[in-house]
XYZ file of C-alpha atoms in Angstrom:
297
model
C 0.019 0.067 0.078
C 1.326 3.501 -0.929
C 2.246 5.576 2.198
C -0.165 8.360 1.030
C -3.067 5.937 0.616
C -2.380 4.635 4.124
C -2.116 8.231 5.537
C -5.552 9.096 4.037
C -7.150 5.920 5.393
C -5.826 6.604 8.898
C -6.695 10.326 8.740
C -10.354 9.486 7.744
C -10.568 7.299 10.873
C -9.161 9.652 13.438
C -11.866 11.978 14.922
C -9.162 13.505 17.239
C -6.956 12.316 20.078
C -7.979 8.798 21.014
C -7.814 8.859 24.893
C -6.262 10.808 27.740
C -2.635 9.950 28.533
C -1.368 7.772 31.465
C -3.629 5.957 33.840
C -6.771 7.183 32.211
C -5.572 5.866 28.795
C -4.864 2.443 30.352
C -8.316 2.405 31.988
C -9.995 3.337 28.813
C -8.111 0.635 26.826
C -9.080 -2.046 29.370
C -12.701 -1.059 28.974
C -12.557 -1.171 25.295
C -10.996 -4.658 25.339
C -13.405 -5.963 27.894
C -16.197 -5.008 25.566
C -14.673 -6.981 22.671
C -13.674 -3.942 20.590
C -10.266 -3.324 19.038
C -8.003 -1.264 21.331
C -6.978 1.069 18.424
C -10.564 2.052 17.800
C -10.777 3.772 21.216
C -12.659 5.713 22.552
C -15.726 3.516 22.343
C -19.217 5.213 22.314
C -20.906 2.583 24.451
C -24.207 4.437 24.566
C -24.664 4.093 20.784
C -23.001 0.587 20.311
C -25.583 -1.918 19.100
C -25.520 -5.468 20.428
C -27.741 -8.010 18.557
C -28.738 -11.002 20.762
C -27.739 -14.480 19.495
C -31.145 -16.089 20.194
C -32.452 -17.987 17.260
C -28.966 -18.045 15.826
C -26.045 -20.476 15.387
C -22.956 -18.316 15.868
C -19.296 -18.398 16.862
C -15.778 -18.908 15.565
C -14.792 -21.483 12.983
C -11.576 -22.466 11.178
C -11.340 -22.258 7.350
C -8.520 -23.994 5.519
C -7.039 -21.346 3.061
C -3.896 -21.428 1.045
C -2.123 -23.767 3.514
C -3.267 -21.844 6.512
C -5.955 -22.197 9.204
C -7.993 -18.990 8.843
C -10.112 -17.973 11.846
C -13.555 -16.629 10.966
C -16.697 -15.518 12.833
C -19.977 -16.827 11.450
C -23.721 -16.403 12.295
C -26.738 -18.105 10.707
C -30.481 -18.645 11.452
C -31.031 -21.830 13.477
C -32.571 -24.527 11.550
C -32.676 -22.670 8.237
C -31.533 -24.989 5.410
C -29.248 -23.505 2.649
C -29.290 -19.779 3.626
C -27.862 -17.485 1.134
C -24.282 -16.397 1.949
C -22.903 -12.962 2.732
C -19.183 -12.475 3.081
C -18.397 -9.691 5.623
C -15.050 -7.905 5.201
C -13.717 -6.177 8.270
C -12.729 -2.648 8.842
C -9.086 -1.866 9.550
C -9.639 -3.120 13.220
C -10.290 -6.810 12.324
C -13.155 -8.915 13.341
C -13.867 -7.321 16.682
C -17.288 -6.851 18.426
C -18.783 -4.608 15.797
C -18.134 -6.797 12.880
C -19.305 -9.862 14.816
C -22.545 -7.939 15.496
C -22.859 -7.162 11.743
C -22.813 -10.900 11.103
C -25.610 -11.477 13.689
C -27.687 -8.718 12.064
C -27.359 -10.391 8.751
C -28.148 -13.836 10.334
C -31.358 -12.299 11.791
C -32.195 -11.264 8.243
C -31.866 -14.808 7.103
C -28.304 -15.040 5.871
C -25.205 -17.172 6.748
C -22.846 -14.270 7.344
C -19.211 -14.997 7.761
C -16.260 -12.604 8.614
C -12.827 -14.121 8.065
C -9.810 -12.614 10.096
C -7.843 -11.426 7.024
C -4.816 -10.227 8.989
C -4.244 -13.521 10.995
C -1.090 -14.612 9.232
C 0.535 -11.294 9.768
C -0.599 -10.606 13.319
C -3.380 -9.573 15.553
C -5.237 -6.177 15.137
C -6.159 -6.508 18.815
C -2.505 -6.135 19.914
C -2.382 -2.482 18.649
C -3.451 0.598 20.520
C -2.742 3.186 17.795
C -4.243 3.259 14.394
C -1.171 4.644 12.699
C 0.902 1.694 13.958
C -1.771 -0.808 13.155
C -1.837 0.508 9.579
C 2.010 0.625 9.179
C 2.983 -2.576 10.934
C 0.100 -4.894 10.070
C -2.568 -3.732 7.660
C -0.024 -2.558 5.027
C 1.602 -6.063 5.001
C -1.571 -7.885 3.982
C -1.571 -8.422 0.129
C -4.706 -8.183 -1.882
C -4.089 -11.572 -3.450
C -4.061 -13.183 -0.165
C -7.310 -11.546 0.882
C -9.129 -12.489 -2.371
C -7.904 -16.064 -2.138
C -9.208 -16.096 1.604
C -12.601 -14.976 0.182
C -12.480 -17.884 -2.369
C -11.801 -20.356 0.487
C -14.474 -18.811 2.666
C -17.092 -19.435 0.030
C -15.938 -22.959 -0.393
C -16.281 -23.466 3.423
C -19.723 -21.944 3.370
C -20.857 -24.381 0.745
C -19.732 -27.352 2.717
C -21.264 -25.843 5.746
C -24.733 -25.803 4.124
C -24.742 -22.282 2.733
C -26.167 -21.516 -0.737
C -23.222 -20.083 -2.554
C -25.192 -19.758 -5.763
C -26.822 -16.913 -3.847
C -23.787 -15.172 -2.277
C -22.948 -11.493 -1.838
C -20.300 -9.474 -0.094
C -20.260 -6.368 2.002
C -17.374 -4.537 3.693
C -16.518 -1.412 5.574
C -13.706 0.992 5.066
C -10.696 -1.365 4.296
C -13.385 -3.974 3.518
C -15.294 -1.634 1.368
C -12.383 -1.414 -1.017
C -12.194 -5.296 -1.060
C -15.828 -5.464 -1.774
C -15.367 -3.656 -4.974
C -12.356 -5.790 -5.929
C -14.189 -9.020 -5.225
C -17.198 -7.931 -7.192
C -15.017 -8.427 -10.295
C -14.407 -12.142 -9.490
C -17.633 -13.529 -10.802
C -18.111 -15.471 -7.546
C -20.895 -13.347 -5.855
C -24.123 -11.890 -7.216
C -23.988 -8.487 -5.514
C -21.918 -6.340 -3.260
C -22.368 -3.450 -0.797
C -19.334 -1.229 -0.237
C -19.420 1.071 2.790
C -17.053 3.965 2.300
C -14.159 1.947 0.740
C -11.276 3.673 -0.890
C -11.717 3.913 -4.619
C -8.396 5.018 -6.030
C -4.710 5.152 -5.055
C -1.142 4.302 -6.012
C -0.624 0.737 -7.308
C 1.981 -1.300 -5.348
C 3.012 -4.981 -4.904
C 0.507 -5.372 -2.148
C -2.330 -3.490 -3.778
C -1.729 -3.758 -7.586
C -5.107 -2.409 -8.462
C -7.885 -0.282 -7.097
C -11.676 -0.149 -7.643
C -11.542 2.759 -10.113
C -9.237 0.645 -12.372
C -11.631 -2.320 -12.158
C -14.862 -0.458 -12.459
C -15.548 -1.522 -16.040
C -14.916 -5.129 -15.304
C -17.309 -5.732 -12.482
C -19.269 -9.051 -12.743
C -21.658 -8.135 -9.873
C -23.422 -4.842 -9.230
C -22.244 -2.939 -6.157
C -24.031 -0.375 -4.043
C -21.689 2.100 -2.667
C -22.659 3.856 0.606
C -20.449 6.936 1.118
C -20.353 10.041 3.280
C -20.331 13.483 1.794
C -18.178 14.653 4.744
C -15.607 11.782 4.431
C -12.133 13.455 4.681
C -10.258 10.441 3.184
C -12.592 9.824 0.252
C -13.534 13.094 -1.545
C -16.781 13.448 -3.374
C -14.638 13.856 -6.560
C -13.313 10.374 -6.199
C -16.991 9.109 -6.015
C -17.777 11.058 -9.174
C -14.836 9.446 -11.026
C -16.032 5.997 -9.966
C -19.581 6.786 -11.075
C -18.246 7.913 -14.640
C -16.238 4.729 -14.922
C -19.075 2.485 -13.970
C -21.304 4.136 -16.479
C -18.925 3.068 -19.311
C -18.377 -0.417 -18.102
C -19.832 -3.796 -17.981
C -23.524 -4.623 -17.520
C -22.931 -5.109 -13.781
C -20.932 -1.870 -13.613
C -23.748 0.031 -15.143
C -26.279 -1.447 -12.631
C -24.060 -0.325 -9.765
C -25.134 2.686 -7.672
C -23.937 5.120 -5.192
C -25.789 6.721 -2.274
C -23.948 9.744 -0.867
C -25.084 10.811 2.587
C -24.193 14.490 2.466
C -23.785 15.175 6.161
C -22.117 11.887 7.053
C -18.425 11.343 7.820
C -16.184 8.325 7.254
C -17.330 5.264 9.220
C -20.892 6.512 9.633
C -22.205 2.965 10.197
C -19.772 2.231 13.030
C -22.190 2.561 15.936
C -19.385 2.192 18.552
C -17.469 5.232 17.332
C -18.030 8.993 17.444
C -18.344 9.018 13.586
C -21.691 7.121 13.895
C -24.640 8.854 12.301
C -27.726 6.826 13.255
C -30.066 8.112 10.382
C -27.590 7.449 7.685
C -26.566 4.140 9.252
C -30.094 2.825 9.410
C -31.019 4.139 5.968
C -27.853 2.407 4.672
C -28.653 -0.894 6.310
C -32.137 -0.936 4.798
C -30.723 -0.167 1.425
C -28.230 -3.055 1.842
C -31.037 -5.568 2.533
C -33.041 -4.244 -0.380
C -30.055 -4.447 -2.749
C -29.371 -7.908 -1.800
C -32.877 -8.965 -2.237
C -33.266 -7.195 -5.602
C -30.259 -8.991 -6.914
C -31.366 -12.403 -6.068
C -29.466 -12.991 -2.737
């Protein structure tokens, strides 16, 4: 990943200084970890964080064989439902912490087998980091796109063996995962995607050889992009470029759509953070469900 792209990603995630210094910082981090969130995501807005109960669901951690590695993943599905459609859930920069797990349960409540692999697992643990900038530089930047896309293939194969209907599969992702959602929509292995404020363009590198803007015309599944008009890391001009590229692309590209929430910042769906905007998050979630349904998932 190019340093400038990483800087933009980190900047968009930082609402300000994370916590107080010294003892108060340690206390805050302990509280964050006890709630199951990533330490680097502090401070946690517990009053807005959504917790979806697991009643009526089968949920928990599983292991997926992928590229010679045992990949941990969190999955949730409706109890007793045969062959549920599959939704791949791609984490934010912070890994598969409490928020991403809850997203899986929300999707399971809507009838899906939702599964979120820990894409950083080979390189390290996101939970070990207390600073976003170090997390980005020392862990996230070392995770190649090719590895992630291969892990998504393996996750779909696992889901099929686990009783999921991978003929009706979709993908959704947030921030770091929003970019991955666009990339995987060009694979031909899902029917639809929903990308939440994922970066659209950037410098090519060995780890990230291409970006959504370059792949826009080659999409094989339509993507709904949910973006914030006040996102400091993804300017509205970047969204406009992507829209133009999609309009000139494949049939799936032309079916893709953007919804720009004018007053929303980056990470407006992240209900545990100060960036959360309830109205935009709820609207976006309903649009996600409608998008999946309308595209046969």
